CSV table of C-alpha atoms in Angstrom, one decimal:
chain,number,residue,atom,x,y,z
A,1158,MET,CA,96.8,106.3,22.5
A,1159,ALA,CA,94.1,108.8,23.6
A,1160,ARG,CA,92.4,106.2,25.8
A,1161,LEU,CA,95.6,105.3,27.5
A,1162,GLY,CA,96.4,109.0,28.0
A,1163,GLY,CA,93.0,109.6,29.6
A,1164,LEU,CA,93.4,106.5,31.7
A,1165,ALA,CA,96.7,107.8,33.1
A,1166,ALA,CA,95.2,111.3,33.8
A,1167,GLY,CA,92.3,109.6,35.6
A,1168,VAL,CA,94.6,107.6,37.8
A,1169,ALA,CA,96.8,110.6,38.5
A,1170,GLY,CA,93.7,112.5,39.6
A,1171,ASN,CA,92.7,109.8,42.0
A,1172,VAL,CA,96.2,109.7,43.4
A,1173,ALA,CA,96.2,113.5,44.0
A,1174,LEU,CA,92.8,113.4,45.6
A,1175,GLY,CA,93.7,110.5,47.8
A,1176,GLY,CA,97.0,112.1,48.8
A,1177,GLY,CA,95.3,115.4,49.7
A,1178,ARG,CA,92.8,113.6,51.9
A,1179,ALA,CA,95.5,111.7,53.7
A,1180,LEU,CA,97.5,114.8,54.3
A,1181,MET,CA,94.5,116.7,55.7
A,1182,THR,CA,94.1,114.0,58.3
A,1183,GLY,CA,97.7,114.2,59.3
A,1184,ASN,CA,98.9,111.0,57.6
A,1185,ARG,CA,101.9,110.7,55.3
A,1186,PRO,CA,100.7,108.6,52.4
A,1187,GLN,CA,102.8,106.1,50.4
A,1188,MET,CA,102.7,106.3,46.7
A,1189,ARG,CA,102.1,102.6,46.4
A,1190,ASP,CA,99.0,102.9,48.6
A,1191,LEU,CA,97.7,105.8,46.5
A,1192,LEU,CA,98.2,104.0,43.2
A,1193,LEU,CA,96.9,100.6,44.1
A,1194,THR,CA,93.4,101.4,45.2
A,1195,PRO,CA,90.1,99.7,44.3
A,1196,ALA,CA,89.1,102.8,42.4
A,1197,ASN,CA,92.2,102.9,40.3
A,1198,ALA,CA,92.0,99.1,39.6
A,1199,ALA,CA,88.4,99.4,38.6
A,1200,ARG,CA,89.2,102.3,36.3
A,1201,ILE,CA,92.1,100.5,34.7
A,1202,THR,CA,90.1,97.2,34.3
A,1203,ASP,CA,87.2,99.0,32.7
A,1204,GLN,CA,89.3,101.0,30.2
A,1205,LEU,CA,91.3,98.0,29.1
A,1206,ALA,CA,88.2,95.9,28.7
A,1207,GLN,CA,86.7,98.6,26.4
A,1208,MET,CA,89.9,98.7,24.4
A,1209,ARG,CA,90.2,95.0,23.9
A,1210,GLY,CA,92.9,93.7,21.6
A,1211,ALA,CA,96.5,94.1,22.5
A,1212,ALA,CA,95.8,96.5,25.4
A,1213,MET,CA,93.5,94.0,27.1
A,1214,LYS,CA,96.1,91.3,26.5
A,1215,VAL,CA,98.5,93.3,28.6
A,1216,GLY,CA,95.9,93.6,31.3
A,1217,GLN,CA,95.3,89.9,31.3
A,1218,LEU,CA,98.9,89.2,31.9
A,1219,LEU,CA,98.9,91.6,34.8
A,1220,SER,CA,95.8,90.1,36.2
A,1221,MET,CA,97.4,86.7,36.3
A,1222,GLU,CA,100.3,87.9,38.5
A,1223,ALA,CA,98.1,90.1,40.7
A,1224,ASP,CA,98.0,87.6,43.5
A,1225,GLU,CA,101.7,88.0,44.0
A,1226,PHE,CA,101.6,91.7,44.7
A,1227,LEU,CA,98.1,93.0,45.4
A,1228,THR,CA,95.4,92.5,48.0
A,1229,PRO,CA,92.6,90.0,47.3
A,1230,GLU,CA,90.2,92.8,46.6
A,1231,LEU,CA,92.4,94.4,43.9
A,1232,ALA,CA,93.3,91.0,42.4
A,1233,ASP,CA,89.6,90.2,42.1
A,1234,ILE,CA,88.9,93.5,40.2
A,1235,LEU,CA,91.8,92.9,37.8
A,1236,GLY,CA,90.8,89.1,37.4
A,1237,HIS,CA,87.7,90.2,35.5
A,1238,LEU,CA,90.0,90.9,32.6
A,1239,ARG,CA,90.7,87.2,32.1
A,1240,SER,CA,87.3,86.6,30.4
A,1241,ASN,CA,85.2,89.8,30.6
A,1242,ALA,CA,85.5,92.5,27.9
A,1243,HIS,CA,82.8,94.9,26.9
A,1244,PHE,CA,80.7,92.8,24.4
A,1245,MET,CA,79.2,93.9,21.1
A,1246,PRO,CA,75.6,95.4,21.1
A,1247,PRO,CA,73.1,93.1,19.3
A,1248,ALA,CA,73.0,95.2,16.2
A,1249,GLN,CA,76.7,95.1,15.7
A,1250,LEU,CA,76.7,91.4,16.4
A,1251,LYS,CA,74.0,90.8,13.8
A,1252,THR,CA,76.2,92.7,11.2
A,1253,VAL,CA,79.2,90.6,11.8
A,1254,LEU,CA,77.2,87.3,11.6
A,1255,SER,CA,75.4,88.5,8.4
A,1256,GLN,CA,78.7,89.4,6.8
A,1257,ASN,CA,80.1,85.9,7.5
A,1258,TRP,CA,77.0,83.6,7.2
A,1259,GLY,CA,74.6,85.6,5.0
A,1260,ALA,CA,71.5,87.7,5.9
A,1261,ASP,CA,69.4,84.5,6.5
A,1262,PHE,CA,71.8,83.0,9.0
A,1263,LEU,CA,69.1,82.6,11.7
A,1264,THR,CA,67.3,80.0,9.6
A,1265,ARG,CA,70.3,77.7,10.4
A,1266,PHE,CA,69.6,77.9,14.2
A,1267,ARG,CA,66.9,76.6,16.5
A,1268,ARG,CA,68.4,79.1,19.2
A,1269,PHE,CA,71.1,81.7,19.3
A,1270,ASP,CA,71.8,83.5,22.5
A,1271,VAL,CA,72.5,87.1,21.9
A,1272,ARG,CA,74.1,87.7,25.2
A,1273,PRO,CA,77.6,86.1,25.2
A,1274,ILE,CA,78.7,83.6,27.8
A,1275,ALA,CA,82.2,85.0,27.6
A,1276,ALA,CA,83.9,88.1,26.3
A,1277,ALA,CA,87.7,88.4,26.0
A,1278,SER,CA,90.3,90.5,24.2
A,1279,ILE,CA,89.7,89.5,20.6
A,1280,GLY,CA,86.3,88.0,20.5
A,1281,GLN,CA,83.2,86.9,22.4
A,1282,VAL,CA,81.5,83.5,22.7
A,1283,HIS,CA,77.8,82.7,22.3
A,1284,ARG,CA,75.9,79.6,22.9
A,1285,ALA,CA,73.7,78.3,20.1
A,1286,GLN,CA,71.8,75.2,18.9
A,1287,THR,CA,71.5,74.5,15.2
A,1288,ARG,CA,68.4,73.1,13.4
A,1289,ASP,CA,70.0,69.7,13.2
A,1290,GLY,CA,70.5,69.6,17.0
A,1291,ARG,CA,74.2,70.6,17.5
A,1292,ASP,CA,74.9,72.4,20.8
A,1293,LEU,CA,77.6,74.9,19.9
A,1294,ALA,CA,79.8,77.6,21.3
A,1295,ILE,CA,80.3,80.3,18.7
A,1296,LYS,CA,83.3,82.6,19.0
A,1297,VAL,CA,82.8,85.8,17.1
A,1298,GLN,CA,85.5,88.3,16.5
A,1299,TYR,CA,85.1,91.9,17.3
A,1300,PRO,CA,84.9,94.1,14.1
A,1301,GLY,CA,88.1,96.0,13.5
A,1302,VAL,CA,90.3,94.1,16.0
A,1303,ARG,CA,92.4,92.5,13.2
A,1304,GLN,CA,92.9,96.0,11.6
A,1305,SER,CA,93.8,97.7,14.9
A,1306,ILE,CA,96.6,95.2,15.9
A,1307,ASP,CA,99.4,97.1,14.2
A,1308,SER,CA,98.5,100.4,15.7
A,1309,ASP,CA,97.9,98.8,19.2
A,1310,VAL,CA,101.4,97.3,19.1
A,1311,ARG,CA,102.9,100.6,18.0
A,1312,ASN,CA,101.2,102.5,20.8
A,1313,VAL,CA,102.3,99.9,23.5
A,1314,SER,CA,105.8,100.1,22.2
A,1315,ALA,CA,105.8,103.9,22.2
A,1316,LEU,CA,104.5,103.9,25.8
A,1317,MET,CA,107.3,101.5,26.9
A,1318,ARG,CA,109.9,103.7,25.3
A,1319,MET,CA,108.5,107.0,26.8
A,1320,SER,CA,108.4,105.4,30.2
A,1321,GLY,CA,112.2,105.6,30.6
A,1322,LEU,CA,112.3,102.3,32.4
A,1323,LEU,CA,113.7,100.2,29.6
A,1324,PRO,CA,117.3,99.0,29.9
A,1325,LYS,CA,119.8,100.9,27.7
A,1326,GLY,CA,120.5,99.1,24.5
A,1327,LEU,CA,117.3,96.9,24.5
A,1328,ASP,CA,116.1,96.5,21.0
A,1329,LEU,CA,112.3,96.3,21.3
A,1330,ALA,CA,111.7,95.9,17.6
A,1331,PRO,CA,112.1,92.1,17.3
A,1332,LEU,CA,109.9,91.6,20.4
A,1333,MET,CA,107.2,93.9,19.2
A,1334,GLU,CA,107.2,92.4,15.7
A,1335,GLU,CA,106.7,89.0,17.2
A,1336,ALA,CA,103.9,90.3,19.4
A,1337,ARG,CA,102.3,91.8,16.3
A,1338,ARG,CA,102.6,88.5,14.4
A,1339,GLN,CA,101.3,86.5,17.3
A,1340,LEU,CA,98.2,88.7,17.6
A,1341,HIS,CA,97.5,88.4,13.9
A,1342,ASP,CA,97.8,84.6,14.2
A,1343,GLU,CA,95.3,84.7,17.1
A,1344,ALA,CA,92.9,86.8,15.1
A,1345,ASP,CA,92.8,84.2,12.3
A,1346,TYR,CA,90.1,81.8,13.4
A,1347,THR,CA,90.6,79.4,10.5
A,1348,ARG,CA,94.2,78.9,11.8
A,1349,GLU,CA,92.9,78.4,15.3
A,1350,ALA,CA,90.4,75.8,14.0
A,1351,GLU,CA,93.3,73.8,12.5
A,1352,ALA,CA,95.2,73.9,15.8
A,1353,LEU,CA,92.1,73.0,17.7
A,1354,LYS,CA,91.6,70.0,15.4
A,1355,GLY,CA,95.2,69.0,15.9
A,1356,PHE,CA,95.0,69.0,19.6
A,1357,ALA,CA,91.7,67.2,19.6
A,1358,SER,CA,93.3,64.4,17.5
A,1359,ARG,CA,96.4,64.2,19.8
A,1360,LEU,CA,94.2,63.9,23.0
A,1361,GLU,CA,91.5,61.8,21.5
A,1362,GLY,CA,90.3,59.2,24.1
A,1363,ASP,CA,92.4,60.8,26.8
A,1364,PRO,CA,90.5,60.4,30.1
A,1365,ASP,CA,91.9,63.6,31.6
A,1366,PHE,CA,91.0,66.2,29.0
A,1367,VAL,CA,88.3,67.4,26.7
A,1368,VAL,CA,89.0,69.4,23.5
A,1369,PRO,CA,85.9,70.8,21.7
A,1370,GLN,CA,85.4,69.6,18.1
A,1371,VAL,CA,85.4,72.2,15.3
A,1372,HIS,CA,82.3,72.6,13.1
A,1373,HIS,CA,83.9,73.7,9.8
A,1374,ASP,CA,80.6,74.5,8.1
A,1375,LEU,CA,80.1,77.5,10.4
A,1376,THR,CA,83.8,78.5,10.8
A,1377,THR,CA,85.3,81.5,8.9
A,1378,ASP,CA,88.4,83.6,9.6
A,1379,SER,CA,86.2,85.7,12.0
A,1380,ILE,CA,83.9,83.1,13.5
A,1381,LEU,CA,84.9,79.8,15.1
A,1382,ALA,CA,82.2,77.2,15.8
A,1383,MET,CA,82.9,74.4,18.1
A,1384,ASP,CA,81.2,72.0,20.6
A,1385,PHE,CA,79.8,73.6,23.7
A,1386,VAL,CA,81.4,71.8,26.7
A,1387,ASN,CA,80.2,72.2,30.2
A,1388,GLY,CA,82.8,73.4,32.8
A,1389,VAL,CA,83.5,75.7,35.7
A,1390,SER,CA,86.3,78.3,35.9
A,1391,VAL,CA,89.7,78.1,37.6
A,1392,ASP,CA,88.4,80.4,40.3
A,1393,ASP,CA,85.6,77.8,41.0
A,1394,VAL,CA,88.1,75.0,41.1
A,1395,ALA,CA,90.1,77.1,43.7
A,1396,GLY,CA,87.2,76.5,46.1
A,1397,MET,CA,87.0,72.8,45.7
A,1398,GLU,CA,88.5,69.9,47.6
A,1399,GLN,CA,92.3,69.5,47.8
A,1400,ASP,CA,92.4,66.3,45.7
A,1401,VAL,CA,90.4,68.0,42.8
A,1402,ARG,CA,92.8,71.0,42.9
A,1403,ASP,CA,95.8,68.8,42.8
A,1404,ARG,CA,94.6,66.7,39.9
A,1405,PHE,CA,93.7,69.8,37.9
A,1406,ALA,CA,97.2,71.3,38.3
A,1407,THR,CA,99.0,68.0,37.9
A,1408,ARG,CA,97.2,67.3,34.6
A,1409,LEU,CA,98.0,70.7,33.1
A,1410,ILE,CA,101.7,70.5,34.1
A,1411,GLY,CA,101.9,67.0,32.7
A,1412,LEU,CA,100.2,68.2,29.4
A,1413,MET,CA,102.7,71.1,29.2
A,1414,LEU,CA,105.6,68.5,29.3
A,1415,ARG,CA,103.8,66.4,26.6
A,1416,GLU,CA,103.5,69.5,24.4
A,1417,LEU,CA,107.2,70.2,24.7
A,1418,PHE,CA,108.7,66.7,24.5
A,1419,GLU,CA,106.0,64.7,22.5
A,1420,PHE,CA,103.8,67.0,20.5
A,1421,GLU,CA,106.6,69.7,19.9
A,1422,ALA,CA,103.7,72.0,19.6
A,1423,MET,CA,102.2,74.1,22.5
A,1424,GLN,CA,99.1,76.2,23.3
A,1425,SER,CA,101.3,79.0,24.6
A,1426,ASP,CA,98.7,81.3,26.3
A,1427,PRO,CA,98.2,80.3,30.0
A,1428,ASN,CA,95.4,82.7,30.6
A,1429,PHE,CA,93.3,81.0,33.4
A,1430,ALA,CA,90.1,81.5,31.3
A,1431,ASN,CA,91.5,79.0,28.8
A,1432,TYR,CA,91.1,76.1,31.3
A,1433,ARG,CA,87.8,74.8,32.7
A,1434,TYR,CA,86.8,71.8,34.8
A,1435,ASP,CA,83.8,69.5,34.2
A,1436,PRO,CA,82.9,68.0,37.7
A,1437,ALA,CA,80.5,65.5,36.1
A,1438,THR,CA,83.4,63.8,34.1
A,1439,ASP,CA,86.4,64.9,36.3
A,1440,ARG,CA,88.1,66.2,33.1
A,1441,VAL,CA,89.9,69.4,32.2
A,1442,VAL,CA,88.4,71.4,29.4
A,1443,LEU,CA,90.9,73.0,27.1
A,1444,LEU,CA,89.9,76.2,25.2
A,1445,ASP,CA,91.4,78.8,22.9
A,1446,PHE,CA,94.1,77.5,20.7
A,1447,GLY,CA,94.9,80.8,18.9
A,1448,ALA,CA,98.3,81.0,20.5
A,1449,THR,CA,99.4,77.5,19.4
A,1450,ARG,CA,103.0,77.4,18.3
A,1451,ASP,CA,105.0,74.6,16.5
A,1452,PHE,CA,108.5,74.3,18.1
A,1453,PRO,CA,111.5,74.1,15.8
A,1454,LYS,CA,113.1,70.6,15.3
A,1455,GLY,CA,115.6,69.8,18.1
A,1456,MET,CA,114.2,72.3,20.6
A,1457,ALA,CA,112.7,69.5,22.7
A,1458,ASP,CA,116.1,67.6,22.8
A,1459,GLN,CA,117.9,70.8,23.9
A,1460,TYR,CA,115.4,71.2,26.8
A,1461,ARG,CA,115.7,67.5,27.7
A,1462,ARG,CA,119.4,68.0,28.1
A,1463,LEU,CA,119.0,71.2,30.1
A,1464,LEU,CA,116.6,69.4,32.4
A,1465,ALA,CA,119.0,66.6,32.9
A,1466,ALA,CA,121.8,69.0,33.7
A,1467,GLY,CA,119.6,70.9,36.1
A,1468,LEU,CA,118.5,67.8,37.9
A,1469,ALA,CA,122.1,66.8,38.4
A,1470,SER,CA,123.0,70.3,39.6
A,1471,ASP,CA,125.8,70.2,37.0
A,1472,ARG,CA,126.5,74.0,36.5
A,1473,ALA,CA,129.1,73.5,33.7
A,1474,ARG,CA,126.8,71.4,31.6
A,1475,THR,CA,123.9,73.7,32.5
A,1476,ALA,CA,125.8,76.7,31.1
A,1477,GLU,CA,126.6,74.7,27.9
A,1478,CYS,CA,122.9,73.9,27.5
A,1479,MET,CA,121.7,77.5,28.2
A,1480,ILE,CA,124.2,78.8,25.6
A,1481,GLU,CA,123.0,76.2,23.1
A,1482,ILE,CA,119.4,77.2,23.6
A,1483,GLY,CA,120.1,80.9,23.6
A,1484,LEU,CA,119.3,81.6,27.3
A,1485,MET,CA,122.8,82.9,27.8
A,1486,PRO,CA,125.3,84.5,25.5
A,1487,ALA,CA,128.4,82.5,24.9
A,1488,ASP,CA,130.8,85.4,25.6
A,1489,LEU,CA,129.0,86.5,28.8
A,1490,GLN,CA,131.2,87.7,31.6
A,1491,ALA,CA,131.8,85.1,34.4
A,1492,GLU,CA,130.1,87.2,37.2
A,1493,ARG,CA,126.9,87.6,35.0
A,1494,GLN,CA,126.9,84.0,34.0
A,1495,ALA,CA,127.0,83.0,37.7
A,1496,ILE,CA,123.9,85.2,38.3
A,1497,LEU,CA,122.0,83.4,35.5
A,1498,LEU,CA,123.1,80.0,36.7
A,1499,ASP,CA,122.0,80.9,40.3
A,1500,LEU,CA,118.6,81.9,39.0
A,1501,PHE,CA,118.3,78.7,37.1
A,1502,GLN,CA,119.3,76.7,40.1
A,1503,ILE,CA,116.6,78.5,42.1
A,1504,ALA,CA,114.0,77.6,39.5
A,1505,MET,CA,115.1,74.0,39.4
A,1506,ALA,CA,115.0,73.6,43.2
A,1507,PRO,CA,111.5,71.9,43.4
A,1508,LEU,CA,112.5,69.4,40.7
A,1509,VAL,CA,115.8,68.7,42.3
A,1510,ALA,CA,114.1,68.1,45.6
A,1511,GLY,CA,111.6,65.7,44.1
A,1512,GLY,CA,108.5,64.4,45.7
A,1513,VAL,CA,105.3,66.4,46.3
A,1514,TYR,CA,105.6,70.1,45.9
A,1515,ASP,CA,103.3,72.4,47.8
A,1516,PHE,CA,102.5,75.4,45.7
A,1517,ALA,CA,100.6,77.1,48.5
A,1518,ALA,CA,103.9,77.3,50.5
A,1519,SER,CA,106.0,78.1,47.5
A,1520,THR,CA,108.4,81.1,47.6
A,1521,LEU,CA,109.8,80.4,44.2
A,1522,SER,CA,108.4,83.5,42.5
A,1523,ARG,CA,109.7,85.8,45.4
A,1524,ASP,CA,113.1,84.1,45.3
A,1525,LEU,CA,113.5,84.5,41.6
A,1526,ARG,CA,112.3,88.1,41.8
A,1527,GLU,CA,114.9,88.9,44.6
A,1528,GLY,CA,117.6,86.9,42.8
A,1529,GLY,CA,116.9,88.8,39.5
A,1530,MET,CA,117.4,92.3,41.1
A,1531,ALA,CA,121.2,92.0,40.3
A,1532,LEU,CA,120.3,91.8,36.7
A,1533,ALA,CA,117.7,94.6,36.9
A,1534,GLU,CA,120.3,96.9,38.4
A,1535,ASP,CA,122.7,96.3,35.5
A,1536,ARG,CA,120.8,98.0,32.7
A,1537,ASP,CA,123.4,97.4,30.1
A,1538,PHE,CA,122.9,93.6,30.4
A,1539,VAL,CA,119.6,92.3,29.0
A,1540,PRO,CA,119.7,88.7,27.7
A,1541,ILE,CA,116.8,88.3,25.3
A,1542,PRO,CA,116.2,84.5,24.7
A,1543,PRO,CA,114.8,83.3,21.4
A,1544,ILE,CA,111.2,83.9,20.8
A,1545,ASP,CA,110.1,80.2,21.0
A,1546,THR,CA,111.8,80.1,24.4
A,1547,LEU,CA,110.0,83.2,25.6
A,1548,TYR,CA,106.6,81.6,24.8
A,1549,LEU,CA,107.6,78.4,26.6
A,1550,GLN,CA,108.7,80.4,29.6
A,1551,ARG,CA,105.3,82.2,29.5
A,1552,LYS,CA,103.5,78.9,29.6
A,1553,ILE,CA,105.6,77.6,32.4
A,1554,GLY,CA,105.2,80.8,34.5
A,1555,GLY,CA,101.5,80.8,33.8
A,1556,LEU,CA,101.0,77.3,35.0
A,1557,TYR,CA,103.1,78.0,38.1
A,1558,LEU,CA,100.8,80.9,38.9
A,1559,LEU,CA,97.7,78.8,38.3
A,1560,ALA,CA,99.0,76.1,40.7
A,1561,VAL,CA,99.7,78.7,43.3
A,1562,ARG,CA,96.2,80.1,42.8
A,1563,LEU,CA,94.8,76.6,43.4
A,1564,LYS,CA,97.2,75.9,46.4
A,1565,ALA,CA,97.9,72.6,44.7
A,1566,GLN,CA,100.2,69.8,45.8
A,1567,VAL,CA,101.9,68.2,42.9
A,1568,ASP,CA,104.0,65.0,42.8
A,1569,LEU,CA,106.7,66.3,40.5
A,1570,ASP,CA,108.6,62.9,40.2
A,1571,ALA,CA,105.4,61.3,38.9
A,1572,VAL,CA,104.8,64.1,36.4
A,1573,LEU,CA,108.4,63.8,35.0
A,1574,GLY,CA,108.2,60.0,35.0
A,1575,PRO,CA,107.1,59.5,31.3
A,1576,TYR,CA,110.2,61.4,30.3
A,1577,GLY,CA,112.6,59.1,32.0
A,1578,THR,CA,112.9,58.6,35.8
A,1579,VAL,CA,114.5,61.4,37.7
A,1580,PRO,CA,117.6,59.2,38.5
A,1581,GLY,CA,117.6,58.3,34.7
A,1582,LEU,CA,117.7,61.9,33.8
A,1583,ARG,CA,120.5,62.6,36.2
A,1584,SER,CA,122.5,59.6,34.9
A,1585,GLU,CA,122.2,61.1,31.4
A,1586,VAL,CA,124.5,63.9,32.5
A,1587,ILE,CA,127.3,61.4,33.2
A,1588,GLN,CA,127.0,60.1,29.7
A,1589,PHE,CA,127.7,63.4,28.0
């Protein structure tokens, strides 16, 4: 809380200083221009990177959407939060490793790089080679992160309430409790190891994806040892040829559909740092399975029916499916129901149109934001979907932003193909 308070004071000071300078030169500054400066973005990024944990998670989510609102310079500054936290000093790292592996842990390694190759919100990753020749990526959790989760979530919740921006009647408690539970799950590396192992099994032999193998002899609840896999970042992929960008985005969108409809389990964190690309093998590297969720039985069928209704532009059936899933209250007033159905129709427009969708020219995010203003103005009406649905929506939204970042062109009919042809899905509505 002290760090967040100091951050706010620092940003306010920059705003006052910038406003004073502008007035002295005869200009009338806009608050947006005073707030969204490189200096303030750098201050926020640095402070959240030091805080790690839940605070940095919030910053990562903001950074993913930065391209929608900010200049490229500001988006680049915030983008560092995706994979760059302040890493542990060597002495602290040695303490954590000794506590988990024993004081003689170095005898097990031919090489252990002290400087991490990545540092994120919960842990940092080191490259190492064991005496028996295994080339590994070792994820080491920051000391105290697990113990600070509860207070982090309470502080974020308190700040949201104090902001005065929350709709009346919104009960934050269930959402914050789920956020707390999810962060505890992500901080349990033995749980993540099992999720990693599960996805490696599901995608074994797949020519499009690489999932690192877990090394259980070196894995604890605070250390995750896995294969080191070569790959470049999403930002690097964004500078590659169009066909590479298209394949990268198409594969991830297709995998999301497989997770929902086939696996009924999903890696629900779409942070760009969780995806890499190996140019040598033309495969997508999948990382970080801490946010993996098993969906409840029947959820896939519910969404299959909603997809079919949306593709057929059947508003009555869409409303029934949304009520069934929990996206819309059954007793919702007609005018509010119409707003939600309009928003869903906007979201479905690329799938209804079919063919190749150009994410570079997409206005979908803007259209949904403008369409949602009617809901935002009605502060007594806040439909909160079921938690599993929120995580699915986060994944869908994250991959949309990733495809926009890559300026990808995706054949949506082909991606939907394995789950029934588009005409087949439309005909399903007639059979209801």
